[in-house]
């Protein structure tokens, strides 16, 4: 299988899994907002997620990335089992410590993250969720590393269905504060049990190896600050909005952010297939050229899809949400593009990781974090919820610019001309959209036509190749079905 076909297959399969995993929350979002009495409950749930993600980053301690990095170092099952077991049991111990700390300091955490000590019970629920999600993530890792895509599709279908079945039931009973967290925990516990059955052969306390743990730490420790930086990007705006405006403003912002997570369909496709692709091909002679090409394609997909979301976002808000959430439509394009910039940063970051320069990724993100916090302080008072979205996107842009420069300097990356043209089109379009026609539904669709034509012209060769690959795949499928029938 060629490297291009390997990446496209993984991208499409994991993309389908991402669609399934994200489409159910997207469908349920208008229903949930209708059930909640006011925007503050949505804001409280968003703040709950901030404390969960913060504690989760501590519990995982970068071990998922480290395990992925060393799993492919040797083609030996005993070695791989030792890597998986060492990483897993470290996370078990570390997660237990985090859970105990969260329970002991629940009042302090409740006041800091949720704005009131009376929500301390939510910190306890978050602690349980951190334990379940950390173990589930580690237990599921061998399925990703073995590239078992069918299992991924099934679990990504079942998990959100189960989560929202529980959540909606609790919401209808009036448990507005705990419904969504409990749904997530129960769903996560079910998925954890599934992967215990499927992947238990990869984990054994008997092959836990302190020597390998030290080796895992060489990748994990530099990753930990990166995880916290991502947490700041995803959570700092919520916390600052709560303290500078209100929990209700955070609730409005969260709707724009959740609608913006449509981009997670692309990001999930990428992240599901990328780590396997990046590390399994890291020793190839043309690795830099191939990865630079992938960066260019992902950049153009990100740019064009952001233009697409700008076209429909106002219409979506008018159709799906009540008037008190309409303000959030301006935040969605920023928060749609932000995860895609994170995806692009990971392409560049993997180059640094492969060459054992992970600390540079940390440095770039720390600089971007300082920019993000500073921008929030300035832009939130000026533009409200849109200002918070601007700050988030601006921080990721700073990280990308720094990473491009240093990867190019070390010759880990080649700058592509079409990528520069693509980002130029996006910047020009977005400025015009925001200033002149963000709420003009018909004009948005009219302007999309020439923009689409420009991207088709840029990537005519690749689009033709992709169409031909799909046609060949359909012909092979038809031929195989014909042989089976005969």
Short mmCIF file of C-alpha atoms in Angstrom, two decimals:
data_model
loop_
_atom_site.label_atom_id
_atom_site.label_comp_id
_atom_site.label_asym_id
_atom_site.label_seq_id
_atom_site.Cartn_x
_atom_site.Cartn_y
_atom_site.Cartn_z
CA UNK A 1 0.00 0.00 0.00
CA UNK A 2 1.46 3.38 -1.01
CA UNK A 3 1.99 6.01 1.67
CA UNK A 4 -0.57 8.33 0.05
CA UNK A 5 -3.19 5.59 -0.06
CA UNK A 6 -2.39 4.60 3.54
CA UNK A 7 -2.90 8.17 4.73
CA UNK A 8 -6.07 8.74 2.66
CA UNK A 9 -7.60 5.46 3.82
CA UNK A 10 -6.90 6.26 7.45
CA UNK A 11 -8.11 9.82 6.98
CA UNK A 12 -11.40 8.70 5.42
CA UNK A 13 -12.08 5.87 7.89
CA UNK A 14 -11.22 7.89 10.97
CA UNK A 15 -13.11 10.78 9.41
CA UNK A 16 -16.20 8.60 9.24
CA UNK A 17 -15.68 7.65 12.86
CA UNK A 18 -15.29 11.31 13.71
CA UNK A 19 -18.50 12.17 11.85
CA UNK A 20 -20.41 9.53 13.78
CA UNK A 21 -18.89 10.62 17.08
CA UNK A 22 -19.60 14.33 16.50
CA UNK A 23 -22.86 14.30 14.57
CA UNK A 24 -24.91 13.02 17.51
CA UNK A 25 -23.78 15.79 19.91
CA UNK A 26 -24.37 18.30 17.09
CA UNK A 27 -27.92 17.01 16.56
CA UNK A 28 -28.59 16.98 20.30
CA UNK A 29 -27.22 20.48 20.96
CA UNK A 30 -30.41 22.41 20.02
CA UNK A 31 -32.47 19.93 22.06
CA UNK A 32 -30.27 20.38 25.12
CA UNK A 33 -30.41 24.19 24.87
CA UNK A 34 -34.20 23.99 24.69
CA UNK A 35 -34.38 21.89 27.87
CA UNK A 36 -32.00 24.07 29.89
CA UNK A 37 -33.94 26.87 31.65
CA UNK A 38 -31.28 29.50 30.79
CA UNK A 39 -27.77 29.93 29.36
CA UNK A 40 -26.07 29.65 32.78
CA UNK A 41 -26.54 25.86 32.87
CA UNK A 42 -24.73 25.52 29.56
CA UNK A 43 -21.99 27.73 30.97
CA UNK A 44 -21.75 25.60 34.13
CA UNK A 45 -21.39 22.45 32.04
CA UNK A 46 -18.65 24.12 30.02
CA UNK A 47 -16.79 25.06 33.21
CA UNK A 48 -17.17 21.46 34.42
CA UNK A 49 -15.38 20.37 31.26
CA UNK A 50 -12.52 22.77 31.99
CA UNK A 51 -11.75 21.16 35.35
CA UNK A 52 -12.11 17.66 33.86
CA UNK A 53 -9.69 18.39 31.04
CA UNK A 54 -7.21 20.04 33.42
CA UNK A 55 -7.17 17.05 35.78
CA UNK A 56 -7.15 14.64 32.84
CA UNK A 57 -3.97 16.18 31.46
CA UNK A 58 -2.26 15.63 34.83
CA UNK A 59 -3.53 12.04 35.05
CA UNK A 60 -2.34 11.08 31.55
CA UNK A 61 1.02 12.86 31.95
CA UNK A 62 1.80 12.59 28.24
CA UNK A 63 1.90 8.78 28.33
CA UNK A 64 -0.44 8.28 25.38
CA UNK A 65 1.92 10.12 23.01
CA UNK A 66 4.97 8.42 24.52
CA UNK A 67 3.42 4.96 24.17
CA UNK A 68 2.57 5.69 20.54
CA UNK A 69 6.12 6.89 19.86
CA UNK A 70 7.88 3.78 21.21
CA UNK A 71 5.33 1.16 20.12
CA UNK A 72 6.76 1.30 16.60
CA UNK A 73 10.42 1.41 17.63
CA UNK A 74 10.81 -2.38 17.46
CA UNK A 75 8.82 -4.95 15.53
CA UNK A 76 8.61 -7.26 18.54
CA UNK A 77 5.37 -8.11 20.37
CA UNK A 78 7.05 -8.65 23.74
CA UNK A 79 8.69 -5.23 23.50
CA UNK A 80 5.38 -3.61 22.49
CA UNK A 81 3.52 -5.31 25.33
CA UNK A 82 6.10 -4.03 27.80
CA UNK A 83 5.74 -0.47 26.45
CA UNK A 84 1.94 -0.61 26.69
CA UNK A 85 1.95 -2.16 30.17
CA UNK A 86 4.50 0.26 31.59
CA UNK A 87 2.61 3.30 30.29
CA UNK A 88 -0.79 1.94 31.38
CA UNK A 89 0.08 1.09 34.97
CA UNK A 90 1.84 4.40 35.44
CA UNK A 91 -1.40 6.12 34.35
CA UNK A 92 -3.41 3.90 36.74
CA UNK A 93 -1.28 5.02 39.70
CA UNK A 94 -1.12 8.65 38.60
CA UNK A 95 -4.88 8.83 37.98
CA UNK A 96 -5.59 7.45 41.45
CA UNK A 97 -3.42 10.20 42.96
CA UNK A 98 -5.24 12.86 40.92
CA UNK A 99 -8.67 11.54 41.99
CA UNK A 100 -7.72 11.65 45.67
CA UNK A 101 -6.32 15.18 45.31
CA UNK A 102 -9.50 16.38 43.57
CA UNK A 103 -11.69 15.02 46.36
CA UNK A 104 -9.49 16.48 49.12
CA UNK A 105 -9.35 19.94 47.48
CA UNK A 106 -12.89 19.88 46.03
CA UNK A 107 -13.98 23.14 47.70
CA UNK A 108 -10.97 25.08 46.45
CA UNK A 109 -11.32 23.65 42.94
CA UNK A 110 -15.05 24.34 42.92
CA UNK A 111 -14.58 27.99 43.77
CA UNK A 112 -11.68 28.43 41.32
CA UNK A 113 -13.20 26.68 38.31
CA UNK A 114 -16.96 26.73 38.89
CA UNK A 115 -17.21 30.02 40.72
CA UNK A 116 -18.96 28.70 43.85
CA UNK A 117 -18.17 26.22 46.65
CA UNK A 118 -21.66 24.77 46.48
CA UNK A 119 -20.70 22.96 43.28
CA UNK A 120 -18.06 20.88 45.10
CA UNK A 121 -20.05 17.72 44.37
CA UNK A 122 -19.43 18.35 40.66
CA UNK A 123 -15.70 18.17 41.35
CA UNK A 124 -16.25 14.69 42.81
CA UNK A 125 -18.14 13.66 39.67
CA UNK A 126 -15.31 15.11 37.56
CA UNK A 127 -12.79 13.03 39.53
CA UNK A 128 -14.63 9.82 38.62
CA UNK A 129 -14.79 10.94 35.00
CA UNK A 130 -11.05 11.61 34.91
CA UNK A 131 -10.30 8.10 36.16
CA UNK A 132 -12.67 6.44 33.68
CA UNK A 133 -11.54 8.49 30.67
CA UNK A 134 -7.82 8.10 31.40
CA UNK A 135 -8.02 4.32 31.70
CA UNK A 136 -10.30 4.06 28.67
CA UNK A 137 -7.91 6.12 26.53
CA UNK A 138 -4.92 3.99 27.46
CA UNK A 139 -6.78 0.71 27.13
CA UNK A 140 -8.02 1.69 23.67
CA UNK A 141 -4.57 2.74 22.41
CA UNK A 142 -3.48 -0.67 21.01
CA UNK A 143 -6.56 -0.66 18.76
CA UNK A 144 -5.35 2.63 17.24
CA UNK A 145 -1.74 1.46 17.02
CA UNK A 146 -2.75 -1.77 15.27
CA UNK A 147 -4.91 0.37 12.95
CA UNK A 148 -8.11 -1.64 13.64
CA UNK A 149 -10.40 0.86 12.01
CA UNK A 150 -13.62 -1.17 12.16
CA UNK A 151 -13.50 -1.31 15.97
CA UNK A 152 -12.95 2.44 16.01
CA UNK A 153 -16.08 3.01 13.90
CA UNK A 154 -18.24 0.81 16.12
CA UNK A 155 -17.12 2.33 19.42
CA UNK A 156 -17.49 5.86 18.05
CA UNK A 157 -21.07 5.04 17.13
CA UNK A 158 -22.06 3.46 20.43
CA UNK A 159 -20.38 5.92 22.83
CA UNK A 160 -22.30 9.14 22.00
CA UNK A 161 -25.62 7.28 21.63
CA UNK A 162 -25.25 5.84 25.12
CA UNK A 163 -24.03 9.15 26.58
CA UNK A 164 -26.96 11.17 25.28
CA UNK A 165 -29.51 8.50 26.10
CA UNK A 166 -28.47 8.83 29.76
CA UNK A 167 -28.10 12.63 29.62
CA UNK A 168 -31.50 13.35 28.08
CA UNK A 169 -33.19 11.03 30.57
CA UNK A 170 -31.57 12.92 33.47
CA UNK A 171 -32.37 16.30 31.93
CA UNK A 172 -36.04 15.41 31.61
CA UNK A 173 -35.96 14.51 35.32
CA UNK A 174 -34.60 18.00 36.11
CA UNK A 175 -30.95 17.15 36.84
CA UNK A 176 -29.64 20.08 34.80
CA UNK A 177 -26.24 20.31 36.50
CA UNK A 178 -25.26 16.62 36.39
CA UNK A 179 -27.01 15.19 33.33
CA UNK A 180 -24.28 15.72 30.73
CA UNK A 181 -21.36 14.74 33.01
CA UNK A 182 -23.10 11.54 34.16
CA UNK A 183 -23.94 10.58 30.59
CA UNK A 184 -20.30 10.95 29.60
CA UNK A 185 -19.04 8.92 32.57
CA UNK A 186 -21.47 6.03 32.07
CA UNK A 187 -20.68 5.90 28.35
CA UNK A 188 -16.93 6.01 29.06
CA UNK A 189 -17.22 3.17 31.57
CA UNK A 190 -19.00 1.03 28.99
CA UNK A 191 -16.34 1.69 26.35
CA UNK A 192 -13.62 0.95 28.91
CA UNK A 193 -15.11 -2.50 29.55
CA UNK A 194 -15.18 -3.20 25.81
CA UNK A 195 -11.48 -2.39 25.40
CA UNK A 196 -10.55 -4.36 28.51
CA UNK A 197 -11.98 -7.40 26.72
CA UNK A 198 -10.40 -6.58 23.34
CA UNK A 199 -6.93 -5.41 24.41
CA UNK A 200 -6.17 -7.11 27.71
CA UNK A 201 -3.42 -9.17 26.05
CA UNK A 202 -1.33 -6.01 25.69
CA UNK A 203 -1.30 -5.20 29.41
CA UNK A 204 0.36 -7.18 32.19
CA UNK A 205 1.88 -5.95 35.44
CA UNK A 206 4.55 -8.66 35.07
CA UNK A 207 6.19 -6.83 32.14
CA UNK A 208 6.15 -3.38 33.78
CA UNK A 209 9.68 -2.05 33.23
CA UNK A 210 11.22 0.89 35.10
CA UNK A 211 13.85 1.20 32.39
CA UNK A 212 11.16 1.65 29.75
CA UNK A 213 9.31 4.08 32.03
CA UNK A 214 12.39 6.31 32.07
CA UNK A 215 12.48 6.03 28.29
CA UNK A 216 8.79 6.93 28.03
CA UNK A 217 9.44 9.96 30.21
CA UNK A 218 11.85 11.37 27.61
CA UNK A 219 8.85 11.93 25.35
CA UNK A 220 6.09 12.28 27.96
CA UNK A 221 7.63 14.99 30.16
CA UNK A 222 8.06 17.53 27.30
CA UNK A 223 4.49 16.72 26.18
CA UNK A 224 2.95 17.57 29.58
CA UNK A 225 3.46 21.34 29.27
CA UNK A 226 1.98 21.10 25.77
CA UNK A 227 -1.13 19.43 27.18
CA UNK A 228 -1.50 22.23 29.72
CA UNK A 229 -1.01 24.83 27.01
CA UNK A 230 -3.80 23.22 24.98
CA UNK A 231 -5.91 23.30 28.13
CA UNK A 232 -5.28 27.03 28.46
CA UNK A 233 -6.27 27.54 24.83
CA UNK A 234 -9.49 25.59 25.31
CA UNK A 235 -10.40 26.75 28.83
CA UNK A 236 -8.82 30.10 29.65
CA UNK A 237 -11.37 31.97 27.55
CA UNK A 238 -14.26 30.30 29.42
CA UNK A 239 -12.81 31.12 32.83
CA UNK A 240 -12.00 34.71 31.88
CA UNK A 241 -15.45 35.24 30.37
CA UNK A 242 -17.02 33.96 33.59
CA UNK A 243 -15.01 36.33 35.78
CA UNK A 244 -15.03 39.33 33.42
CA UNK A 245 -18.66 38.97 32.25
CA UNK A 246 -20.92 36.16 33.57
CA UNK A 247 -21.61 32.41 33.54
CA UNK A 248 -24.39 33.17 31.06
CA UNK A 249 -21.85 34.73 28.67
CA UNK A 250 -19.80 31.55 28.97
CA UNK A 251 -22.92 29.58 28.08
CA UNK A 252 -23.46 31.68 24.94
CA UNK A 253 -19.79 31.32 24.02
CA UNK A 254 -19.96 27.56 24.55
CA UNK A 255 -22.69 27.24 21.91
CA UNK A 256 -20.50 28.96 19.35
CA UNK A 257 -17.62 26.71 20.43
CA UNK A 258 -19.69 23.54 20.20
CA UNK A 259 -20.96 24.45 16.75
CA UNK A 260 -17.36 25.25 15.87
CA UNK A 261 -16.39 21.70 16.82
CA UNK A 262 -17.82 20.60 13.48
CA UNK A 263 -14.17 21.00 12.49
CA UNK A 264 -13.43 18.12 14.85
CA UNK A 265 -14.75 15.90 12.04
CA UNK A 266 -11.62 16.83 10.10
CA UNK A 267 -9.41 16.87 13.19
CA UNK A 268 -10.64 13.43 14.35
CA UNK A 269 -9.95 12.00 10.91
CA UNK A 270 -6.46 13.46 11.02
CA UNK A 271 -5.56 12.53 14.60
CA UNK A 272 -6.90 9.01 14.23
CA UNK A 273 -4.68 8.25 11.28
CA UNK A 274 -1.81 10.68 11.74
CA UNK A 275 0.14 9.19 14.62
CA UNK A 276 0.16 5.76 13.00
CA UNK A 277 1.21 7.28 9.65
CA UNK A 278 3.81 9.72 11.06
CA UNK A 279 5.73 7.22 13.20
CA UNK A 280 5.42 4.21 10.90
CA UNK A 281 6.97 6.22 8.03
CA UNK A 282 9.43 8.34 10.03
CA UNK A 283 12.51 6.58 8.64
CA UNK A 284 11.60 7.01 4.95
CA UNK A 285 14.02 8.94 2.76
CA UNK A 286 11.40 11.40 1.45
CA UNK A 287 9.68 11.87 4.80
CA UNK A 288 10.13 15.67 4.87
CA UNK A 289 8.72 16.13 1.36
CA UNK A 290 5.72 13.86 2.05
CA UNK A 291 4.85 15.52 5.37
CA UNK A 292 5.21 18.99 3.88
CA UNK A 293 2.79 17.99 1.15
CA UNK A 294 0.31 16.65 3.70
CA UNK A 295 0.60 19.92 5.64
CA UNK A 296 -0.25 21.87 2.48
CA UNK A 297 -3.30 19.72 1.73
CA UNK A 298 -4.58 19.96 5.30
CA UNK A 299 -4.00 23.71 5.29
CA UNK A 300 -6.12 24.14 2.16
CA UNK A 301 -8.84 21.82 3.48
CA UNK A 302 -8.89 23.90 6.68
CA UNK A 303 -9.07 27.17 4.79
CA UNK A 304 -11.84 26.10 2.42
CA UNK A 305 -13.93 24.44 5.14
CA UNK A 306 -13.68 27.61 7.27
CA UNK A 307 -15.04 29.62 4.35
CA UNK A 308 -17.83 27.05 4.10
CA UNK A 309 -18.77 27.43 7.76
CA UNK A 310 -18.79 31.22 7.39
CA UNK A 311 -21.31 30.79 4.59
CA UNK A 312 -23.85 28.84 6.63
CA UNK A 313 -23.24 29.80 10.28
CA UNK A 314 -25.75 32.66 10.55
CA UNK A 315 -28.44 30.54 8.87
CA UNK A 316 -27.73 27.63 11.25
CA UNK A 317 -28.09 29.82 14.33
CA UNK A 318 -31.33 31.32 13.06
CA UNK A 319 -32.77 27.84 12.43
CA UNK A 320 -31.49 25.94 15.46
CA UNK A 321 -31.22 28.29 18.43
CA UNK A 322 -33.24 30.85 20.31
CA UNK A 323 -32.51 34.57 20.00
CA UNK A 324 -30.48 34.72 23.23
CA UNK A 325 -27.82 32.47 21.63
CA UNK A 326 -27.64 34.31 18.27
CA UNK A 327 -24.68 36.48 19.31
CA UNK A 328 -22.51 33.35 19.37
CA UNK A 329 -22.62 32.92 15.58
CA UNK A 330 -19.72 35.37 15.21
CA UNK A 331 -17.51 33.16 17.42
CA UNK A 332 -18.06 29.96 15.44
CA UNK A 333 -15.68 30.58 12.48
CA UNK A 334 -12.82 31.46 14.86
CA UNK A 335 -13.49 28.40 17.01
CA UNK A 336 -13.99 26.24 13.92
CA UNK A 337 -10.56 27.15 12.55
CA UNK A 338 -8.73 26.92 15.90
CA UNK A 339 -8.75 23.07 16.15
CA UNK A 340 -7.63 22.91 12.53
CA UNK A 341 -4.63 25.10 13.34
CA UNK A 342 -3.95 22.72 16.23
CA UNK A 343 -4.03 19.88 13.69
CA UNK A 344 -1.53 21.70 11.47
CA UNK A 345 0.69 22.39 14.46
CA UNK A 346 0.74 18.67 15.25
CA UNK A 347 1.98 17.89 11.74
CA UNK A 348 4.88 20.26 12.32
CA UNK A 349 5.24 19.13 15.93
CA UNK A 350 5.63 15.50 14.93
CA UNK A 351 8.73 16.50 12.97
CA UNK A 352 10.24 17.92 16.14
CA UNK A 353 9.24 14.84 18.15
CA UNK A 354 10.76 12.47 15.61
CA UNK A 355 14.06 14.38 15.83
CA UNK A 356 13.88 14.49 19.66
CA UNK A 357 13.29 18.28 19.75
CA UNK A 358 9.92 18.11 21.51
CA UNK A 359 10.94 20.97 23.82
CA UNK A 360 10.65 23.37 20.88
CA UNK A 361 6.95 22.55 20.52
CA UNK A 362 6.56 23.36 24.20
CA UNK A 363 8.36 26.68 23.80
CA UNK A 364 6.23 27.73 20.81
CA UNK A 365 3.00 26.87 22.62
CA UNK A 366 4.06 28.65 25.80
CA UNK A 367 4.71 31.84 23.82
CA UNK A 368 1.33 31.41 22.13
CA UNK A 369 -0.33 30.88 25.53
CA UNK A 370 1.03 34.15 26.90
CA UNK A 371 -0.28 35.87 23.77
CA UNK A 372 -3.69 34.19 24.22
CA UNK A 373 -4.11 35.31 27.85
CA UNK A 374 -2.95 38.85 27.08
CA UNK A 375 -5.29 39.04 24.07
CA UNK A 376 -8.23 37.83 26.18
CA UNK A 377 -7.68 40.67 28.66
CA UNK A 378 -7.74 43.22 25.86
CA UNK A 379 -10.34 41.77 23.47
CA UNK A 380 -13.06 40.51 25.86
CA UNK A 381 -13.88 44.01 27.20
CA UNK A 382 -13.85 45.34 23.61
CA UNK A 383 -15.74 42.61 21.73
CA UNK A 384 -17.28 40.34 24.39
CA UNK A 385 -17.62 36.67 23.42
CA UNK A 386 -16.21 37.35 19.94
CA UNK A 387 -13.11 38.82 21.56
CA UNK A 388 -12.49 35.56 23.44
CA UNK A 389 -12.74 33.64 20.16
CA UNK A 390 -10.32 36.05 18.48
CA UNK A 391 -7.79 35.52 21.26
CA UNK A 392 -8.00 31.72 20.96
CA UNK A 393 -7.48 31.73 17.20
CA UNK A 394 -4.70 34.32 17.48
CA UNK A 395 -2.80 32.17 19.94
CA UNK A 396 -2.85 29.16 17.61
CA UNK A 397 -1.75 31.39 14.72
CA UNK A 398 1.30 32.52 16.71
CA UNK A 399 2.25 28.89 17.45
CA UNK A 400 1.88 27.91 13.78
CA UNK A 401 4.02 30.80 12.53
CA UNK A 402 6.82 30.02 14.99
CA UNK A 403 6.72 26.30 14.18
CA UNK A 404 6.80 26.85 10.42
CA UNK A 405 9.84 29.10 10.74
CA UNK A 406 11.87 26.73 12.91
CA UNK A 407 10.92 23.57 10.98
CA UNK A 408 11.95 25.34 7.79
CA UNK A 409 15.20 26.47 9.42
CA UNK A 410 16.10 22.90 10.49
CA UNK A 411 15.01 21.60 7.04
CA UNK A 412 12.22 19.48 8.52
CA UNK A 413 9.66 21.31 6.39
CA UNK A 414 9.31 22.70 2.87
CA UNK A 415 7.13 25.77 2.26
CA UNK A 416 4.64 25.17 -0.56
CA UNK A 417 3.48 28.00 -2.84
CA UNK A 418 -0.11 26.78 -3.11
CA UNK A 419 -0.43 26.73 0.66
CA UNK A 420 0.50 30.42 0.78
CA UNK A 421 -2.09 31.21 -1.91
CA UNK A 422 -4.73 29.22 -0.03
CA UNK A 423 -4.20 31.05 3.27
CA UNK A 424 -4.19 34.37 1.38
CA UNK A 425 -7.63 33.61 -0.05
CA UNK A 426 -8.94 32.74 3.42
CA UNK A 427 -7.62 35.93 5.04
CA UNK A 428 -9.05 38.19 2.33
CA UNK A 429 -12.42 36.41 2.40
CA UNK A 430 -12.71 36.38 6.19
CA UNK A 431 -12.00 40.11 6.59
CA UNK A 432 -14.64 40.92 3.97
CA UNK A 433 -17.12 38.47 5.54
CA UNK A 434 -16.76 39.95 9.01
CA UNK A 435 -16.98 43.58 7.86
CA UNK A 436 -19.64 43.40 5.16
CA UNK A 437 -21.76 40.28 4.80
CA UNK A 438 -21.60 37.95 7.85
CA UNK A 439 -25.41 38.06 8.29
CA UNK A 440 -26.32 38.22 4.57
CA UNK A 441 -27.49 34.66 3.86
CA UNK A 442 -27.98 34.85 0.07
CA UNK A 443 -24.86 36.93 -0.56
CA UNK A 444 -22.80 34.39 1.40
CA UNK A 445 -23.85 31.59 -0.94
CA UNK A 446 -23.24 33.71 -4.04
CA UNK A 447 -19.68 34.57 -2.98
CA UNK A 448 -18.96 30.90 -2.15
CA UNK A 449 -19.19 29.99 -5.87
CA UNK A 450 -16.06 31.85 -7.12
CA UNK A 451 -14.14 30.89 -3.97
CA UNK A 452 -14.90 27.22 -4.61
CA UNK A 453 -13.82 27.59 -8.24
CA UNK A 454 -10.50 29.08 -7.10
CA UNK A 455 -9.73 26.11 -4.82
CA UNK A 456 -10.74 23.61 -7.51
CA UNK A 457 -8.34 25.30 -9.92
CA UNK A 458 -5.54 25.18 -7.32
CA UNK A 459 -5.97 21.45 -6.64
CA UNK A 460 -7.42 20.14 -9.89
CA UNK A 461 -4.76 17.41 -10.18
CA UNK A 462 -5.27 16.08 -6.63
CA UNK A 463 -9.07 16.21 -6.90
CA UNK A 464 -8.92 14.21 -10.14
CA UNK A 465 -6.60 11.65 -8.50
CA UNK A 466 -8.93 11.28 -5.52
CA UNK A 467 -11.98 10.81 -7.77
CA UNK A 468 -10.13 8.17 -9.80
CA UNK A 469 -9.12 6.34 -6.60
CA UNK A 470 -12.75 6.27 -5.47
CA UNK A 471 -13.86 5.01 -8.89
CA UNK A 472 -11.23 2.27 -8.85
CA UNK A 473 -12.27 1.27 -5.36
CA UNK A 474 -15.90 0.99 -6.43
CA UNK A 475 -14.94 -1.07 -9.48
CA UNK A 476 -12.87 -3.45 -7.34
CA UNK A 477 -15.74 -3.81 -4.89
CA UNK A 478 -18.20 -4.53 -7.70
CA UNK A 479 -15.80 -7.08 -9.25
CA UNK A 480 -15.31 -8.85 -5.92
CA UNK A 481 -19.06 -8.98 -5.32
CA UNK A 482 -19.50 -10.44 -8.82
CA UNK A 483 -16.95 -13.18 -8.10
CA UNK A 484 -18.64 -14.04 -4.83
CA UNK A 485 -22.07 -14.25 -6.47
CA UNK A 486 -20.75 -16.47 -9.26
#
